Tab-separated table of C-alpha atoms in Angstrom:
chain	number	residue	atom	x	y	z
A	1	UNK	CA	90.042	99.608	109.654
A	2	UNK	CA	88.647	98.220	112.464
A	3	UNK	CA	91.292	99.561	114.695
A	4	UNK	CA	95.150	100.216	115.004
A	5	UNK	CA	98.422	99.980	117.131
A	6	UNK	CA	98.950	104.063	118.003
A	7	UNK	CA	102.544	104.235	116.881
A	8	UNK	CA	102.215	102.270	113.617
A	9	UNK	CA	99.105	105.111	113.326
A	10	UNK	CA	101.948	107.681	113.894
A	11	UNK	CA	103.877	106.350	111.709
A	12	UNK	CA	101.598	106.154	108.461
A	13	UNK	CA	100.569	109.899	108.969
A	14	UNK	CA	103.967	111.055	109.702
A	15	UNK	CA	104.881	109.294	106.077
A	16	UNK	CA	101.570	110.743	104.734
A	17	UNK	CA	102.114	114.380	106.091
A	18	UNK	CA	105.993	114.544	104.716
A	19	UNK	CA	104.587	113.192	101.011
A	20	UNK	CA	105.611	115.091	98.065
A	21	UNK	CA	103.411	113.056	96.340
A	22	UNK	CA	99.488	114.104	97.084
A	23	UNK	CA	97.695	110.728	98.928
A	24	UNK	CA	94.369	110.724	98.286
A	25	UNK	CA	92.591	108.397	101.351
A	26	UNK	CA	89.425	106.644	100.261
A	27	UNK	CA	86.964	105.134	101.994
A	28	UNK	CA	85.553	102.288	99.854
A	29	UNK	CA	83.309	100.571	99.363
A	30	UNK	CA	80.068	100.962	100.644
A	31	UNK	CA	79.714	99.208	104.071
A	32	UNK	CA	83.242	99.962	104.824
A	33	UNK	CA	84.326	102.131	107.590
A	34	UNK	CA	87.722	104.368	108.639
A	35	UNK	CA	87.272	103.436	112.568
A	36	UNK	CA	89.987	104.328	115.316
A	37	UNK	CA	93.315	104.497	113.307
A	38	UNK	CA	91.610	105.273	109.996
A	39	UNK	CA	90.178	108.140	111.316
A	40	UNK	CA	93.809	109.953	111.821
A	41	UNK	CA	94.699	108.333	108.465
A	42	UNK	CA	91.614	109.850	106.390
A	43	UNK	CA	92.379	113.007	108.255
A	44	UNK	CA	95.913	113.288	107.487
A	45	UNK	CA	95.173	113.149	103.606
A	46	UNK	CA	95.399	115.908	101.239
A	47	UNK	CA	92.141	114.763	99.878
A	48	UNK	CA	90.093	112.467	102.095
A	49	UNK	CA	87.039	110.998	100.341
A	50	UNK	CA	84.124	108.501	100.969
A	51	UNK	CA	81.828	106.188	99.743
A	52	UNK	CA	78.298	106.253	100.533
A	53	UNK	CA	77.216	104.244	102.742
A	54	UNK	CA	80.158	104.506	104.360
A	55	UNK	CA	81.293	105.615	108.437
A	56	UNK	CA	84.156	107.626	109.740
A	57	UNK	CA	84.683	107.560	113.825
A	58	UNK	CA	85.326	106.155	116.851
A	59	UNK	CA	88.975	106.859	117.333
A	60	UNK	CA	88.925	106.820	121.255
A	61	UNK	CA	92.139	105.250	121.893
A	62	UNK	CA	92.108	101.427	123.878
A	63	UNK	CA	94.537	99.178	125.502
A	64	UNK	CA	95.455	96.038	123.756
A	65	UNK	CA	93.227	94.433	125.831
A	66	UNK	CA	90.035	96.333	125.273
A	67	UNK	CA	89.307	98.836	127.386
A	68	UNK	CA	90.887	102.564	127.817
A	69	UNK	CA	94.395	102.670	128.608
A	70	UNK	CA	94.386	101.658	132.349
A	71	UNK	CA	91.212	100.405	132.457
A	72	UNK	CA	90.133	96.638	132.071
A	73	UNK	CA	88.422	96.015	129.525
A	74	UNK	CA	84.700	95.109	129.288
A	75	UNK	CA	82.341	92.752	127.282
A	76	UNK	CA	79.006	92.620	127.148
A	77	UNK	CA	78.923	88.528	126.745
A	78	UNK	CA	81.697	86.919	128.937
A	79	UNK	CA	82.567	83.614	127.775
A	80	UNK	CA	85.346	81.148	128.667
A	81	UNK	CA	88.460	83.626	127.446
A	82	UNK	CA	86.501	86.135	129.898
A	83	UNK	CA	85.936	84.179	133.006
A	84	UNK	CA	89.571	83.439	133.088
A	85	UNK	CA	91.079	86.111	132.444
A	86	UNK	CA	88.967	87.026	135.370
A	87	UNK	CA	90.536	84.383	137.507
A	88	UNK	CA	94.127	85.865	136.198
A	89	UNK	CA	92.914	88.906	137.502
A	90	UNK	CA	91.530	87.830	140.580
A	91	UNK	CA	93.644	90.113	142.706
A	92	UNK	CA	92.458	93.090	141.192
A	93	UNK	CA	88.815	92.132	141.238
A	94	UNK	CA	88.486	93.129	144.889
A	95	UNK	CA	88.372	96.411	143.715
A	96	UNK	CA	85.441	96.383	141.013
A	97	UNK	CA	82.720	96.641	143.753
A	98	UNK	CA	84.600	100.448	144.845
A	99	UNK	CA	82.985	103.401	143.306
A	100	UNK	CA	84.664	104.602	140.067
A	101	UNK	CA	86.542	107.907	139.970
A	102	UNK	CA	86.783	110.783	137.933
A	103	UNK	CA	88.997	109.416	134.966
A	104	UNK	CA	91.013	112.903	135.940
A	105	UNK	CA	91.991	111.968	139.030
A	106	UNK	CA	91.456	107.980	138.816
A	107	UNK	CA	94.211	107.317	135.881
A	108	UNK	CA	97.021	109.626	135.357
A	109	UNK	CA	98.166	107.111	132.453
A	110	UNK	CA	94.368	107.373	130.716
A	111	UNK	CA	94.375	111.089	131.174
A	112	UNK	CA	97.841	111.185	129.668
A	113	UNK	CA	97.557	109.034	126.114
A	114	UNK	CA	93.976	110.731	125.941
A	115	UNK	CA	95.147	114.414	126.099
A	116	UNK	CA	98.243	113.591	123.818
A	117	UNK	CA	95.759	111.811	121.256
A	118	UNK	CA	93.221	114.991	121.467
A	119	UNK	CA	96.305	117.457	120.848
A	120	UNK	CA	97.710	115.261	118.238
A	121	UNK	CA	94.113	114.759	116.316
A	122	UNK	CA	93.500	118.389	116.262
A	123	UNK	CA	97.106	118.902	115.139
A	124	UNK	CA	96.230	116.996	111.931
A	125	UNK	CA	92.604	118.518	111.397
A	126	UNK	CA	93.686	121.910	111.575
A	127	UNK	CA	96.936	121.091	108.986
A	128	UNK	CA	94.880	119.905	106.843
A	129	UNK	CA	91.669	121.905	106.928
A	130	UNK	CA	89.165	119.944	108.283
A	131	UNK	CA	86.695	120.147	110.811
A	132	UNK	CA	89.302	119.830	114.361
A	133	UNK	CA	86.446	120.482	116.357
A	134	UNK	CA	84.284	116.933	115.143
A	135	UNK	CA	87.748	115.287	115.241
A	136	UNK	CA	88.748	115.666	118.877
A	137	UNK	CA	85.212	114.903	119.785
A	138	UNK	CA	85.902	111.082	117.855
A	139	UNK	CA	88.788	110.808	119.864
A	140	UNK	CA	86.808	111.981	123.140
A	141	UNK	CA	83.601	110.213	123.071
A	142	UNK	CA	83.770	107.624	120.104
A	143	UNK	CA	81.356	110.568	117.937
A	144	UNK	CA	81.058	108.259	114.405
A	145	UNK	CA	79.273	109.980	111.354
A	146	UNK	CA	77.839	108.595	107.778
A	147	UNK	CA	79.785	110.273	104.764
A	148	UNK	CA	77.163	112.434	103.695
A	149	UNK	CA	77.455	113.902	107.534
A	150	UNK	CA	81.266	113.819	107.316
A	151	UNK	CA	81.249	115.921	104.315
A	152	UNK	CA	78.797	118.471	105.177
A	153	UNK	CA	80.904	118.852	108.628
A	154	UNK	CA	84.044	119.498	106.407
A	155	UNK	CA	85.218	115.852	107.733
A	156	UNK	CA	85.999	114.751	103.975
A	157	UNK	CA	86.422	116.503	101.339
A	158	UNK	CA	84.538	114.493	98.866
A	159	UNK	CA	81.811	111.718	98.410
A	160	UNK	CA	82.659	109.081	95.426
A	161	UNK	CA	80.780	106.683	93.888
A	162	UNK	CA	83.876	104.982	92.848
A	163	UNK	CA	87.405	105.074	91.864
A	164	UNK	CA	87.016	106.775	88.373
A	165	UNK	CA	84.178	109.374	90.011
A	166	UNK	CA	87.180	110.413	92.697
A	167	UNK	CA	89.570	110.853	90.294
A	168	UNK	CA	87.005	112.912	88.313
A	169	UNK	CA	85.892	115.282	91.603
A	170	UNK	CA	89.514	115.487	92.572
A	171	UNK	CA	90.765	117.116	89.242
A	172	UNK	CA	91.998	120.694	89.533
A	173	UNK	CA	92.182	120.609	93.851
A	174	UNK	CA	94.872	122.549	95.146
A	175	UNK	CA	96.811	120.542	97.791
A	176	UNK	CA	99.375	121.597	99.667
A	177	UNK	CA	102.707	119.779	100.264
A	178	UNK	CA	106.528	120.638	102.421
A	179	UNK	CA	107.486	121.712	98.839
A	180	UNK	CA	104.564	123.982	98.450
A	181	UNK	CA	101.056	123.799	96.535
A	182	UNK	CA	100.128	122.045	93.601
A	183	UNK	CA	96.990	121.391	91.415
A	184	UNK	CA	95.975	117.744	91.039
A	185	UNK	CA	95.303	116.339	87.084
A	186	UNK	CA	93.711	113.565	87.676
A	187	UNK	CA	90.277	112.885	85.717
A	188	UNK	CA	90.785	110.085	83.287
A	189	UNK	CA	94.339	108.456	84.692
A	190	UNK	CA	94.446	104.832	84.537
A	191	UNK	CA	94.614	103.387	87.742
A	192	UNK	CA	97.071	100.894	89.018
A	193	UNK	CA	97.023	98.614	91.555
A	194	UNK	CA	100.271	97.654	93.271
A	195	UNK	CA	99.528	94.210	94.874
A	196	UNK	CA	101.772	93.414	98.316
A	197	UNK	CA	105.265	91.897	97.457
A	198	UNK	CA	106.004	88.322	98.251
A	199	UNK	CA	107.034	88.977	102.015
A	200	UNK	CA	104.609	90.975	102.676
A	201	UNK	CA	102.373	88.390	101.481
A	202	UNK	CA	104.605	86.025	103.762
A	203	UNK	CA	104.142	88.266	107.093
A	204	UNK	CA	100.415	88.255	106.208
A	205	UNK	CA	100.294	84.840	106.240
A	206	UNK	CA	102.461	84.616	109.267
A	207	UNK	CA	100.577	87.052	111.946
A	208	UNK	CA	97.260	84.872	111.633
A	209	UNK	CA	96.997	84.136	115.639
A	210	UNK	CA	96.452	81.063	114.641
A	211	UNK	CA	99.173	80.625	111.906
A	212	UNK	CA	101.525	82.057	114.847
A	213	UNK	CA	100.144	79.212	117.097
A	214	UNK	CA	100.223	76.318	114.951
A	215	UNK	CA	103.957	77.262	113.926
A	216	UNK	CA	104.559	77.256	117.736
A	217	UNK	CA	103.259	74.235	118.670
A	218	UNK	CA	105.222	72.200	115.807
A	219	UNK	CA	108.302	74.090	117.231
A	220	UNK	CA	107.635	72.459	120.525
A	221	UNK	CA	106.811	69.140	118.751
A	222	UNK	CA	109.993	69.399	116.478
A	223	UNK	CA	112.117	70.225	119.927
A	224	UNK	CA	110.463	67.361	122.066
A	225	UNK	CA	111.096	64.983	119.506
A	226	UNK	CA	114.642	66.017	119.386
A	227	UNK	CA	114.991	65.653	123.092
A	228	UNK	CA	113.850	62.594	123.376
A	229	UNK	CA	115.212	60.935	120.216
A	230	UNK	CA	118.607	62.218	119.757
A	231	UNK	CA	120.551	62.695	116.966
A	232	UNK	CA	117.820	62.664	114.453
A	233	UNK	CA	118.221	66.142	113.268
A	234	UNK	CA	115.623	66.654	111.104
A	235	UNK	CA	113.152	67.178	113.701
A	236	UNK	CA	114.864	69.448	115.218
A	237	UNK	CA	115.833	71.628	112.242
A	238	UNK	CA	112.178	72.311	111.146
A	239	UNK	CA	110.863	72.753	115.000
A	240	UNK	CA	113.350	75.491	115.515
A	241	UNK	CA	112.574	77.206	112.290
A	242	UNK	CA	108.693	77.022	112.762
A	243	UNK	CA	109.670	78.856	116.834
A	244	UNK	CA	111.627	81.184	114.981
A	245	UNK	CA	108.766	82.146	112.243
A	246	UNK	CA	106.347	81.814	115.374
A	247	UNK	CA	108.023	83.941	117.504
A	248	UNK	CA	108.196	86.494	114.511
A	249	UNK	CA	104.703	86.678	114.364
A	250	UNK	CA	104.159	87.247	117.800
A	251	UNK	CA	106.325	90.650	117.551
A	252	UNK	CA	103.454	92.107	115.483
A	253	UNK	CA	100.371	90.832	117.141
A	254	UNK	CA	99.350	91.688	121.179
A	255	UNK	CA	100.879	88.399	122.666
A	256	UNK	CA	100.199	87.583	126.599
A	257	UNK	CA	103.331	86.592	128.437
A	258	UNK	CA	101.728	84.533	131.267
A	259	UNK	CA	99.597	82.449	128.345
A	260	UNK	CA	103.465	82.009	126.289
A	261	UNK	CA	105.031	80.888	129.952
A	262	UNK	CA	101.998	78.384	130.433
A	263	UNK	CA	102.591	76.959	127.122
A	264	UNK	CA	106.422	76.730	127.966
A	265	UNK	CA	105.710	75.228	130.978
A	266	UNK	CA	103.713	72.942	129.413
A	267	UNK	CA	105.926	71.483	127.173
A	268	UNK	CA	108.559	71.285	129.746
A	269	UNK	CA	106.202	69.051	131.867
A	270	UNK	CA	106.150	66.773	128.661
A	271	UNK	CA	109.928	66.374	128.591
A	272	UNK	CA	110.280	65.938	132.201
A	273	UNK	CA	107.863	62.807	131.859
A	274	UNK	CA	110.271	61.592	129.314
A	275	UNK	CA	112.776	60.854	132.140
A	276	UNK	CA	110.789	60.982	135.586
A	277	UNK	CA	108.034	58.310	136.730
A	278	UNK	CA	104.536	60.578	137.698
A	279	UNK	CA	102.428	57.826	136.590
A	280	UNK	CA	101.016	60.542	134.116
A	281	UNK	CA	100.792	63.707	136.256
A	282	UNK	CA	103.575	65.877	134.138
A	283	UNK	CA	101.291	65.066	131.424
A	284	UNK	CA	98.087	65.895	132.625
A	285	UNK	CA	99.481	69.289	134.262
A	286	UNK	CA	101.110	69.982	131.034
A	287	UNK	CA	97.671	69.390	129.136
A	288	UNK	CA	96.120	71.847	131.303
A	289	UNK	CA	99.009	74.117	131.149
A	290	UNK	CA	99.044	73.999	127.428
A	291	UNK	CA	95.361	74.955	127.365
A	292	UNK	CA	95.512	77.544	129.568
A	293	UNK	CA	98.210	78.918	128.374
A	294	UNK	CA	96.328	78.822	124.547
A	295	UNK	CA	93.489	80.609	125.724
A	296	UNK	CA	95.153	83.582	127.426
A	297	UNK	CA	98.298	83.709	124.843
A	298	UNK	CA	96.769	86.026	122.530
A	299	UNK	CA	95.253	89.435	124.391
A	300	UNK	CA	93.100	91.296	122.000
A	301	UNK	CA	89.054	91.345	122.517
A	302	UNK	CA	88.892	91.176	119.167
A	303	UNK	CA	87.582	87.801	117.504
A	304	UNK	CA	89.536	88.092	115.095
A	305	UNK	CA	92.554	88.190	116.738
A	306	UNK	CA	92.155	85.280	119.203
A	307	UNK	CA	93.599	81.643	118.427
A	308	UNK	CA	90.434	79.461	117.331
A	309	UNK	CA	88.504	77.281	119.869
A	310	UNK	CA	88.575	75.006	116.976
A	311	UNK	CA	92.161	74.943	116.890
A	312	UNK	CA	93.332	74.821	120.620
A	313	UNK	CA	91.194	71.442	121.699
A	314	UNK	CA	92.802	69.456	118.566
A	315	UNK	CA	95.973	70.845	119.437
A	316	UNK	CA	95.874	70.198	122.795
A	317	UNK	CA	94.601	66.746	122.761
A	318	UNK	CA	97.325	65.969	119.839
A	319	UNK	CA	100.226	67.317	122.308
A	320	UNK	CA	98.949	65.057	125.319
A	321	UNK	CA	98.820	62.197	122.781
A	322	UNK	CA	102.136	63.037	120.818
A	323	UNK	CA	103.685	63.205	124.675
A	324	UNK	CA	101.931	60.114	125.494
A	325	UNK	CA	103.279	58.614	122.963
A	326	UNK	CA	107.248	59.739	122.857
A	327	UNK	CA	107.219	58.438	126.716
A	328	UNK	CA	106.306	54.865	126.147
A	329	UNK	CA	109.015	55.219	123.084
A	330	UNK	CA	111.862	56.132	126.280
A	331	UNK	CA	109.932	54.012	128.967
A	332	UNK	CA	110.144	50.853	126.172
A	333	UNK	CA	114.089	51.552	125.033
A	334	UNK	CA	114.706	51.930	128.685
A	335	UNK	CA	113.021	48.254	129.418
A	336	UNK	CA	114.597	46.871	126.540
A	337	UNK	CA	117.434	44.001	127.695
A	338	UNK	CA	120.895	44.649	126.197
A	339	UNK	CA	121.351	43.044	123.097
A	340	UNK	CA	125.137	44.064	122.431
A	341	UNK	CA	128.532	43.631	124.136
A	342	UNK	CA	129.072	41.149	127.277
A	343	UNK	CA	125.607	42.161	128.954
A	344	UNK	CA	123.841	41.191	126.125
A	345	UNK	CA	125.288	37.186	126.200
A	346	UNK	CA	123.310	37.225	130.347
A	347	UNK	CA	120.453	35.014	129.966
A	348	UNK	CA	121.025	34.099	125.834
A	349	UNK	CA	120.869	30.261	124.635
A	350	UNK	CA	123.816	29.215	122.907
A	351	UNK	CA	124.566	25.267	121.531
A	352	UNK	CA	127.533	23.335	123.224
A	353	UNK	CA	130.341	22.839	120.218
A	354	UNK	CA	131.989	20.247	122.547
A	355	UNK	CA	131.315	17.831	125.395
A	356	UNK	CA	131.618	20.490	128.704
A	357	UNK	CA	132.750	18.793	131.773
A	358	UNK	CA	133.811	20.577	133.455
A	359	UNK	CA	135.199	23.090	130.348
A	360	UNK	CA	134.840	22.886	126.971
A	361	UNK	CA	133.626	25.607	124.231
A	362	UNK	CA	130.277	26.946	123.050
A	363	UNK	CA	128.396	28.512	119.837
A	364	UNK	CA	126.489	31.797	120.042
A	365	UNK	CA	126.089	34.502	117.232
A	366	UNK	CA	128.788	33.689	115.448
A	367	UNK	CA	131.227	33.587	117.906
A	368	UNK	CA	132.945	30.262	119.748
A	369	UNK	CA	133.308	30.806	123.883
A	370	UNK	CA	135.359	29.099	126.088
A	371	UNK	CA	132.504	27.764	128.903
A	372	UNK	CA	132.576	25.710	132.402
A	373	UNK	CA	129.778	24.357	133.875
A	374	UNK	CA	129.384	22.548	137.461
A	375	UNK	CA	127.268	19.515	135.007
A	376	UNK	CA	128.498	17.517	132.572
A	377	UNK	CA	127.153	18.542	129.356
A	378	UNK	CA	127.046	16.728	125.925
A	379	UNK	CA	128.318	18.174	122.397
A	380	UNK	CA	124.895	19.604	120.467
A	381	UNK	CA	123.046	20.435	123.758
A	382	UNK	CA	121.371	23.612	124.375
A	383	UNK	CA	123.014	25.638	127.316
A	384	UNK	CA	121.877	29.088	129.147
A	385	UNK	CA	124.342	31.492	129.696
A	386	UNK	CA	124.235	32.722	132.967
A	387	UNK	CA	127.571	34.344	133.964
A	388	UNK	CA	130.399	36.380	131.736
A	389	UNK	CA	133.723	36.542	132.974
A	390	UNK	CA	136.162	38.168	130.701
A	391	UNK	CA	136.401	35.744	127.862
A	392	UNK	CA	134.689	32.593	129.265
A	393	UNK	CA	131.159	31.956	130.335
A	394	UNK	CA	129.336	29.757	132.864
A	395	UNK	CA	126.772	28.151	131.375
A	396	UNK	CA	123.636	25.492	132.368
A	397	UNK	CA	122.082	22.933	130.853
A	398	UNK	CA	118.638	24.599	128.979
């Protein structure tokens, strides 16, 4: 685990500390680690064991963007993301040169989630056993230990070399659950793996960042297209679907409201070049709104949580195009001379069906007009329309 939102933490142990079936939490396999939320997880267990080579630790609770609650957070390499979010920020900047306080009397808020962490921690330890004192020192100062440390300290309660060893070395514990104590049998079960249902295999799928993003953006695309072409439907349909699975996503990953404005904003400069002349400055702030906004929409310092740099340029260079693109569609169907109805007959060539002097009648699409002209014109010449009025025209010699 490398880390954990604190009430989905709460939640698992709460479910694991009210089982009347024994959990057994395992570490595995070697080069894995139970950091931050696995750390109250493995702890909560009625039998926690580990793998060698494994690590147990660090459970000092963070913001979502890094640092301890009410702190900024802080990396050692600033890059792009960084150096904006520093501009974001620039307000609060001022104050970085100050001296630091005492976290006591600095941030109430810190002091607050770290004391309630500590008492909750050692809550679980002591229910279960195990060595409070190491745990509320993980939670204070980030203490991480190898599993051959963890279960001399009485961290764990056992080191496996694999599945079949734990079940062996967990045979004839005594546990104890709400209904009372019971004795594990468990050397020689078969074990079965239950593999994640298909919407769980869905939502895992769906709260990629850059799943989320990509579902977002052809949301916006879908919408745009709508807007400016209407009654096509389609478009439409499947744009508001992909914002609805998008917007799913973003319930269950740490999602940045200025960076989701930006990209609003964004696509609202788009549709407002659609039907306002800027010569192309909607769409160039909209560009840089879009990309903007795609850097700071997710706010997690983890890597792994960020949307791709790979992903935003294309992304953003396919929305300035797409834009580009549905504008000259409007701008041209805008241009575009009337081709239907009484406008459409201004300026159209049509053959005289009869000698017009000053009357007579003309041919045109199918149709026979009465038409005057101030010229005499001969049957089988070619004549300009160049005025409509009701059901005659006034035509010119072409």
């Amino acid at each position: 685990t490398p880390g954990g939102l604190l009430e989905s933490t709460r939640g698992i142990v709460k479910d694991i500390m009210a089982s009347e079936v024994p959990v057994i939490v395992y570490v595995s396999p070697s080069g894995s680690r139970a950091g931050s939320a696995g750390v109250f997880i493995t702890l909560a267990a009625h039998v926690a064991a580990m793998a060698p080579s494994t690590n147990i630790g660090a459970a000092h609770p963070v913001n979502v963007g890094g640092g301890a609650p009410g702190q900024p957070s802080k990396k050692s390499e600033p890059g792009l993301r960084d150096v904006l979010r520093d501009l974001k920020n620039k307000g609060k900047a001022k104050k970085s040169s100050e001296p630091q306080q005492e976290p006591s009397s600095a941030d109430p808020m810190r002091d607050k989630v770290l004391n309630d962490t500590l008492a909750w921690v050692k809550g679980i330890a002591e229910q279960r056993g195990r060595n409070a004192s190491w745990a509320m020192k993980s939670v204070k100062e980030s203490a991480s230990i190898t599993a051959e440390a963890a279960l001399k300290q009485q961290v764990i309660d056992i080191t496996a070399e694999n599945t079949a060893d734990l079940l062996r070395q967990a045979d004839g514990r005594k546990v104890k659950l709400p209904s009372g104590s019971r004795t594990l049998k468990t050397a020689g079960l078969p074990v079965q793996v239950k593999p994640l249902s298909q919407s769980q295999r869905l939502l895992g799928i769906l709260i990629n960042p850059n799943v989320a993003y990509i579902l977002m953006m052809l949301g916006f695309y879908g919408l745009l297209f709508e807007i400016t072409h209407p009654g096509s439907w389609i478009p439409g349909i499947v744009g508001l679907i992909c914002l609805i699975l998008a917007f799913y996503s973003f319930q269950t990953i740490p999602t940045n409201i200025a960076g989701l404005a930006l990209i609003v904003i964004a696509v609202l400069l788009f549709v407002a070049e659609a039907f306002v002349t800027s010569f192309g400055l909607l769409t160039l702030g909209g560009v840089v709104a879009m990309f903007l906004g795609s850097l700071f929409l997710i706010d997690s310092p983890f890597e792994m949580m960020q949307v791709s740099l790979s992903i935003i340029f294309p992304v953003v260079l396919a929305s300035a195009v797409i834009a580009i693109f549905l504008v000259s569609l409007v701008v041209k169907s805008q241009r575009h001379q009337v081709s239907t109805g009484i406008e459409g007959l201004l300026g159209e060539v049509a053959v005289a069906d009869t000698d017009i002097d000053p009357a007579g009648k003309i041919f045109i699409k199918g149709e026979y007009w009465n038409a005057h002209s101030e010229s005499p014109i001969k049957q089988g010449d070619s004549v300009k329309i160049t005025e409509v009025d009701g059901m005659n025209v006034k035509v010119t010699k072409a």
